């Protein structure tokens, strides 16, 4: 079966760095996406990895290792507005997204 | 319209009633999707459409139907609502082509309660 695993909840301090991990087992791989979802709102696209390595976009970076079925999202210089759920999703061989349950990130002052 | 709109924003529905959730996009995306999101679970795909005139079943299609008469609109119908269909429903769209991440853009969601 297809499976995406990520921690349910994480807590971090304003100004710090946090890493949210995601492991996956899917039928085929056509890229891995990270989305941010604030409570009561729609998910919004953060990053996309299809090749191994690190993709950096401002305070956010995303890493992929296809051989390990592993990705992480790195958030630097945390701000209170970063409090949200972070969703990991893998595009499978049918070009459909398989979604993890999301990681709720709580930022404390 | 800018992006994707959904209607209604929220709805309370009696079990057994028929309900259509509306979704419209103005980005000329060829692919559209319907998801439901329940607490503790990831987004689950209900139905999708890769292009106008075609639809496909996702992970949880039972009790739902869709149509795609044109590029912009992708309504989701619950023929006879049941309490287990209480959820938040998101419509999304994406372009499908080589050389791009084909990220999905989401509408604001419809919160549906079936009593």
Tab-separated table of C-alpha atoms in Angstrom:
chain	number	residue	atom	x	y	z
A	1	UNK	CA	0.000	0.000	0.000
A	2	UNK	CA	0.905	3.636	-0.175
A	3	UNK	CA	1.941	5.428	2.961
A	4	UNK	CA	3.198	8.866	3.985
A	5	UNK	CA	4.438	9.306	7.561
A	6	UNK	CA	5.148	12.561	9.346
A	7	UNK	CA	5.038	13.549	13.023
A	8	UNK	CA	1.647	14.612	14.316
A	9	UNK	CA	2.829	17.661	16.212
A	10	UNK	CA	6.013	19.627	16.898
A	11	UNK	CA	6.806	22.610	19.095
A	12	UNK	CA	9.534	25.168	18.494
A	13	UNK	CA	10.599	28.588	19.726
A	14	UNK	CA	10.324	31.840	17.819
A	15	UNK	CA	13.613	32.616	16.055
A	16	UNK	CA	14.787	29.001	16.133
A	17	UNK	CA	15.086	26.349	13.412
A	18	UNK	CA	12.814	23.320	13.029
A	19	UNK	CA	12.993	20.272	10.775
A	20	UNK	CA	9.841	18.373	9.840
A	21	UNK	CA	10.483	14.889	8.502
A	22	UNK	CA	8.466	12.884	6.024
A	23	UNK	CA	8.959	9.277	4.951
A	24	UNK	CA	7.039	7.677	2.140
A	25	UNK	CA	6.271	4.411	0.414
A	26	UNK	CA	4.381	4.871	-2.819
A	27	UNK	CA	3.768	3.133	-6.116
A	28	UNK	CA	6.034	5.230	-8.267
A	29	UNK	CA	7.440	8.660	-7.648
A	30	UNK	CA	6.922	11.837	-9.634
A	31	UNK	CA	7.910	14.396	-7.056
A	32	UNK	CA	7.343	15.398	-3.449
A	33	UNK	CA	5.444	18.483	-2.351
A	34	UNK	CA	5.223	20.428	0.882
A	35	UNK	CA	2.182	22.539	1.644
A	36	UNK	CA	1.368	24.881	4.513
A	37	UNK	CA	-2.124	24.985	5.973
A	38	UNK	CA	-3.216	27.515	8.580
A	39	UNK	CA	-6.154	26.494	10.767
A	40	UNK	CA	-9.432	26.894	8.935
A	41	UNK	CA	-7.766	27.716	5.646
A	42	UNK	CA	-6.796	25.953	2.429
A	43	UNK	CA	-3.381	24.361	1.870
A	44	UNK	CA	-0.888	26.534	0.009
A	45	UNK	CA	2.112	25.289	-1.961
A	46	UNK	CA	5.554	25.671	-0.364
A	47	UNK	CA	8.050	23.526	-2.237
A	48	UNK	CA	8.644	20.748	-4.727
A	49	UNK	CA	11.477	18.217	-4.979
A	50	UNK	CA	11.890	15.675	-7.745
A	51	UNK	CA	15.673	15.205	-7.669
A	52	UNK	CA	17.801	14.349	-4.645
A	53	UNK	CA	19.153	17.290	-2.730
A	54	UNK	CA	18.195	20.544	-1.121
A	55	UNK	CA	15.886	23.195	-2.540
A	56	UNK	CA	16.092	26.548	-0.785
A	57	UNK	CA	13.418	29.212	-0.895
A	58	UNK	CA	13.960	32.033	1.557
A	59	UNK	CA	13.520	30.847	5.144
A	60	UNK	CA	12.214	27.485	3.944
A	61	UNK	CA	14.262	24.612	2.511
A	62	UNK	CA	13.226	21.126	1.468
A	63	UNK	CA	15.424	18.068	1.100
A	64	UNK	CA	14.818	14.814	-0.745
A	65	UNK	CA	16.484	11.403	-0.752
A	66	UNK	CA	14.658	9.119	-3.165
A	67	UNK	CA	16.718	6.048	-2.247
A	68	UNK	CA	15.666	6.437	1.394
A	69	UNK	CA	12.085	7.516	0.703
A	70	UNK	CA	12.729	10.534	2.872
A	71	UNK	CA	12.230	14.270	2.838
A	72	UNK	CA	12.393	17.078	5.318
A	73	UNK	CA	11.195	20.648	5.456
A	74	UNK	CA	13.511	23.051	7.259
A	75	UNK	CA	12.138	26.300	8.601
A	76	UNK	CA	14.642	28.925	9.769
A	77	UNK	CA	14.190	32.081	11.840
A	78	UNK	CA	10.784	30.926	12.975
A	79	UNK	CA	8.042	33.509	13.227
A	80	UNK	CA	4.727	33.253	15.043
A	81	UNK	CA	2.953	33.266	11.675
A	82	UNK	CA	4.673	29.952	10.870
A	83	UNK	CA	2.315	28.243	13.314
A	84	UNK	CA	0.384	25.983	10.952
A	85	UNK	CA	0.138	22.420	9.724
A	86	UNK	CA	2.698	21.267	7.178
A	87	UNK	CA	1.557	18.636	4.714
A	88	UNK	CA	3.860	16.269	2.842
A	89	UNK	CA	2.512	14.793	-0.410
A	90	UNK	CA	4.019	12.462	-3.004
A	91	UNK	CA	2.938	12.301	-6.641
A	92	UNK	CA	2.611	8.637	-7.541
A	93	UNK	CA	2.927	6.800	-10.855
A	94	UNK	CA	-0.612	7.890	-11.823
A	95	UNK	CA	0.295	11.547	-11.166
A	96	UNK	CA	-2.051	11.632	-8.182
A	97	UNK	CA	-0.972	13.184	-4.887
A	98	UNK	CA	-0.801	10.915	-1.843
A	99	UNK	CA	-1.003	13.035	1.299
A	100	UNK	CA	0.385	12.641	4.786
A	101	UNK	CA	-1.834	13.559	7.726
A	102	UNK	CA	0.189	16.705	8.358
A	103	UNK	CA	2.425	18.009	11.120
A	104	UNK	CA	0.984	20.679	13.386
A	105	UNK	CA	3.761	23.130	14.221
A	106	UNK	CA	3.323	25.201	17.372
A	107	UNK	CA	5.588	28.222	17.761
A	108	UNK	CA	6.171	29.563	21.260
A	109	UNK	CA	7.510	33.040	22.007
B	1	UNK	CA	-12.811	35.623	-9.994
B	2	UNK	CA	-9.218	35.089	-8.947
B	3	UNK	CA	-8.076	31.496	-8.508
B	4	UNK	CA	-10.604	28.961	-7.273
B	5	UNK	CA	-13.916	29.625	-5.633
B	6	UNK	CA	-16.155	27.185	-3.798
B	7	UNK	CA	-19.765	27.456	-2.685
B	8	UNK	CA	-21.259	27.254	-0.206
B	9	UNK	CA	-18.723	28.138	2.497
B	10	UNK	CA	-20.556	25.918	4.943
B	11	UNK	CA	-23.739	23.883	5.029
B	12	UNK	CA	-25.754	21.844	7.485
B	13	UNK	CA	-27.664	19.115	5.712
B	14	UNK	CA	-30.200	16.526	6.804
B	15	UNK	CA	-29.290	12.920	6.103
B	16	UNK	CA	-30.800	11.627	2.889
B	17	UNK	CA	-30.811	15.006	1.169
B	18	UNK	CA	-29.065	15.678	-2.124
B	19	UNK	CA	-26.356	18.342	-2.174
B	20	UNK	CA	-24.084	19.820	-4.826
B	21	UNK	CA	-20.857	21.575	-3.893
B	22	UNK	CA	-19.729	24.041	-6.516
B	23	UNK	CA	-16.181	24.736	-7.672
B	24	UNK	CA	-15.012	27.216	-10.311
B	25	UNK	CA	-11.492	28.141	-11.405
B	26	UNK	CA	-10.327	30.877	-13.748
B	27	UNK	CA	-6.726	29.758	-14.249
B	28	UNK	CA	-7.526	27.592	-17.308
B	29	UNK	CA	-6.076	24.585	-15.512
B	30	UNK	CA	-6.878	21.327	-17.235
B	31	UNK	CA	-6.905	19.156	-14.094
B	32	UNK	CA	-9.300	19.505	-11.163
B	33	UNK	CA	-9.745	17.539	-7.961
B	34	UNK	CA	-12.092	17.059	-5.034
B	35	UNK	CA	-10.678	16.139	-1.621
B	36	UNK	CA	-12.139	15.643	1.800
B	37	UNK	CA	-10.156	16.468	4.917
B	38	UNK	CA	-10.960	14.865	8.257
B	39	UNK	CA	-9.209	15.392	11.567
B	40	UNK	CA	-6.153	13.170	11.921
B	41	UNK	CA	-6.261	12.025	8.324
B	42	UNK	CA	-4.532	13.332	5.245
B	43	UNK	CA	-6.404	14.841	2.357
B	44	UNK	CA	-8.222	12.038	0.567
B	45	UNK	CA	-9.029	12.238	-3.116
B	46	UNK	CA	-12.684	11.708	-3.962
B	47	UNK	CA	-12.773	12.293	-7.726
B	48	UNK	CA	-10.599	13.995	-10.262
B	49	UNK	CA	-10.707	15.221	-13.837
B	50	UNK	CA	-7.617	15.487	-16.025
B	51	UNK	CA	-9.431	17.440	-18.720
B	52	UNK	CA	-12.901	18.682	-19.572
B	53	UNK	CA	-15.196	15.796	-20.450
B	54	UNK	CA	-13.321	13.171	-18.425
B	55	UNK	CA	-13.483	12.165	-14.771
B	56	UNK	CA	-11.912	9.490	-12.596
B	57	UNK	CA	-12.387	7.926	-9.188
B	58	UNK	CA	-10.039	8.657	-6.341
B	59	UNK	CA	-9.459	6.904	-3.048
B	60	UNK	CA	-12.934	7.484	-1.541
B	61	UNK	CA	-15.485	7.908	-4.385
B	62	UNK	CA	-18.495	6.065	-2.914
B	63	UNK	CA	-21.524	8.264	-2.374
B	64	UNK	CA	-20.153	11.071	-4.562
B	65	UNK	CA	-20.380	11.946	-8.242
B	66	UNK	CA	-18.798	14.648	-10.387
B	67	UNK	CA	-19.086	16.111	-13.844
B	68	UNK	CA	-16.766	18.250	-15.956
B	69	UNK	CA	-18.764	19.883	-18.695
B	70	UNK	CA	-16.190	22.630	-19.247
B	71	UNK	CA	-12.711	23.681	-18.134
B	72	UNK	CA	-13.784	26.015	-15.342
B	73	UNK	CA	-16.432	24.114	-13.361
B	74	UNK	CA	-16.223	20.881	-11.393
B	75	UNK	CA	-19.278	20.289	-9.186
B	76	UNK	CA	-19.396	17.506	-6.595
B	77	UNK	CA	-22.757	15.901	-5.820
B	78	UNK	CA	-23.792	13.885	-2.792
B	79	UNK	CA	-26.836	11.956	-4.002
B	80	UNK	CA	-28.101	11.000	-0.541
B	81	UNK	CA	-26.017	12.460	2.263
B	82	UNK	CA	-24.978	10.360	5.268
B	83	UNK	CA	-23.402	11.528	8.568
B	84	UNK	CA	-20.025	9.974	7.616
B	85	UNK	CA	-19.816	12.550	4.829
B	86	UNK	CA	-19.458	15.287	7.421
B	87	UNK	CA	-16.108	16.807	6.504
B	88	UNK	CA	-14.309	19.769	4.993
B	89	UNK	CA	-14.270	19.538	1.209
B	90	UNK	CA	-11.551	21.148	-0.867
B	91	UNK	CA	-11.535	21.634	-4.593
B	92	UNK	CA	-8.153	22.022	-6.299
B	93	UNK	CA	-6.791	22.530	-9.777
B	94	UNK	CA	-3.465	22.201	-11.546
B	95	UNK	CA	-1.969	22.391	-14.976
B	96	UNK	CA	-0.650	19.080	-16.246
B	97	UNK	CA	2.423	19.201	-18.395
B	98	UNK	CA	6.098	18.430	-18.487
B	99	UNK	CA	8.730	20.733	-17.061
B	100	UNK	CA	6.747	22.096	-14.137
B	101	UNK	CA	5.901	20.914	-10.622
B	102	UNK	CA	2.190	20.964	-11.456
B	103	UNK	CA	1.383	22.113	-7.968
B	104	UNK	CA	-2.265	22.069	-6.988
B	105	UNK	CA	-4.059	25.275	-6.070
B	106	UNK	CA	-6.841	24.937	-3.534
B	107	UNK	CA	-10.166	26.632	-3.072
B	108	UNK	CA	-11.173	27.941	0.377
B	109	UNK	CA	-13.143	24.804	1.242
B	110	UNK	CA	-16.728	23.897	2.130
B	111	UNK	CA	-17.496	22.769	5.656
B	112	UNK	CA	-20.334	20.240	5.436
B	113	UNK	CA	-22.228	18.805	8.380
B	114	UNK	CA	-24.700	15.985	7.808
B	115	UNK	CA	-27.142	15.363	10.649
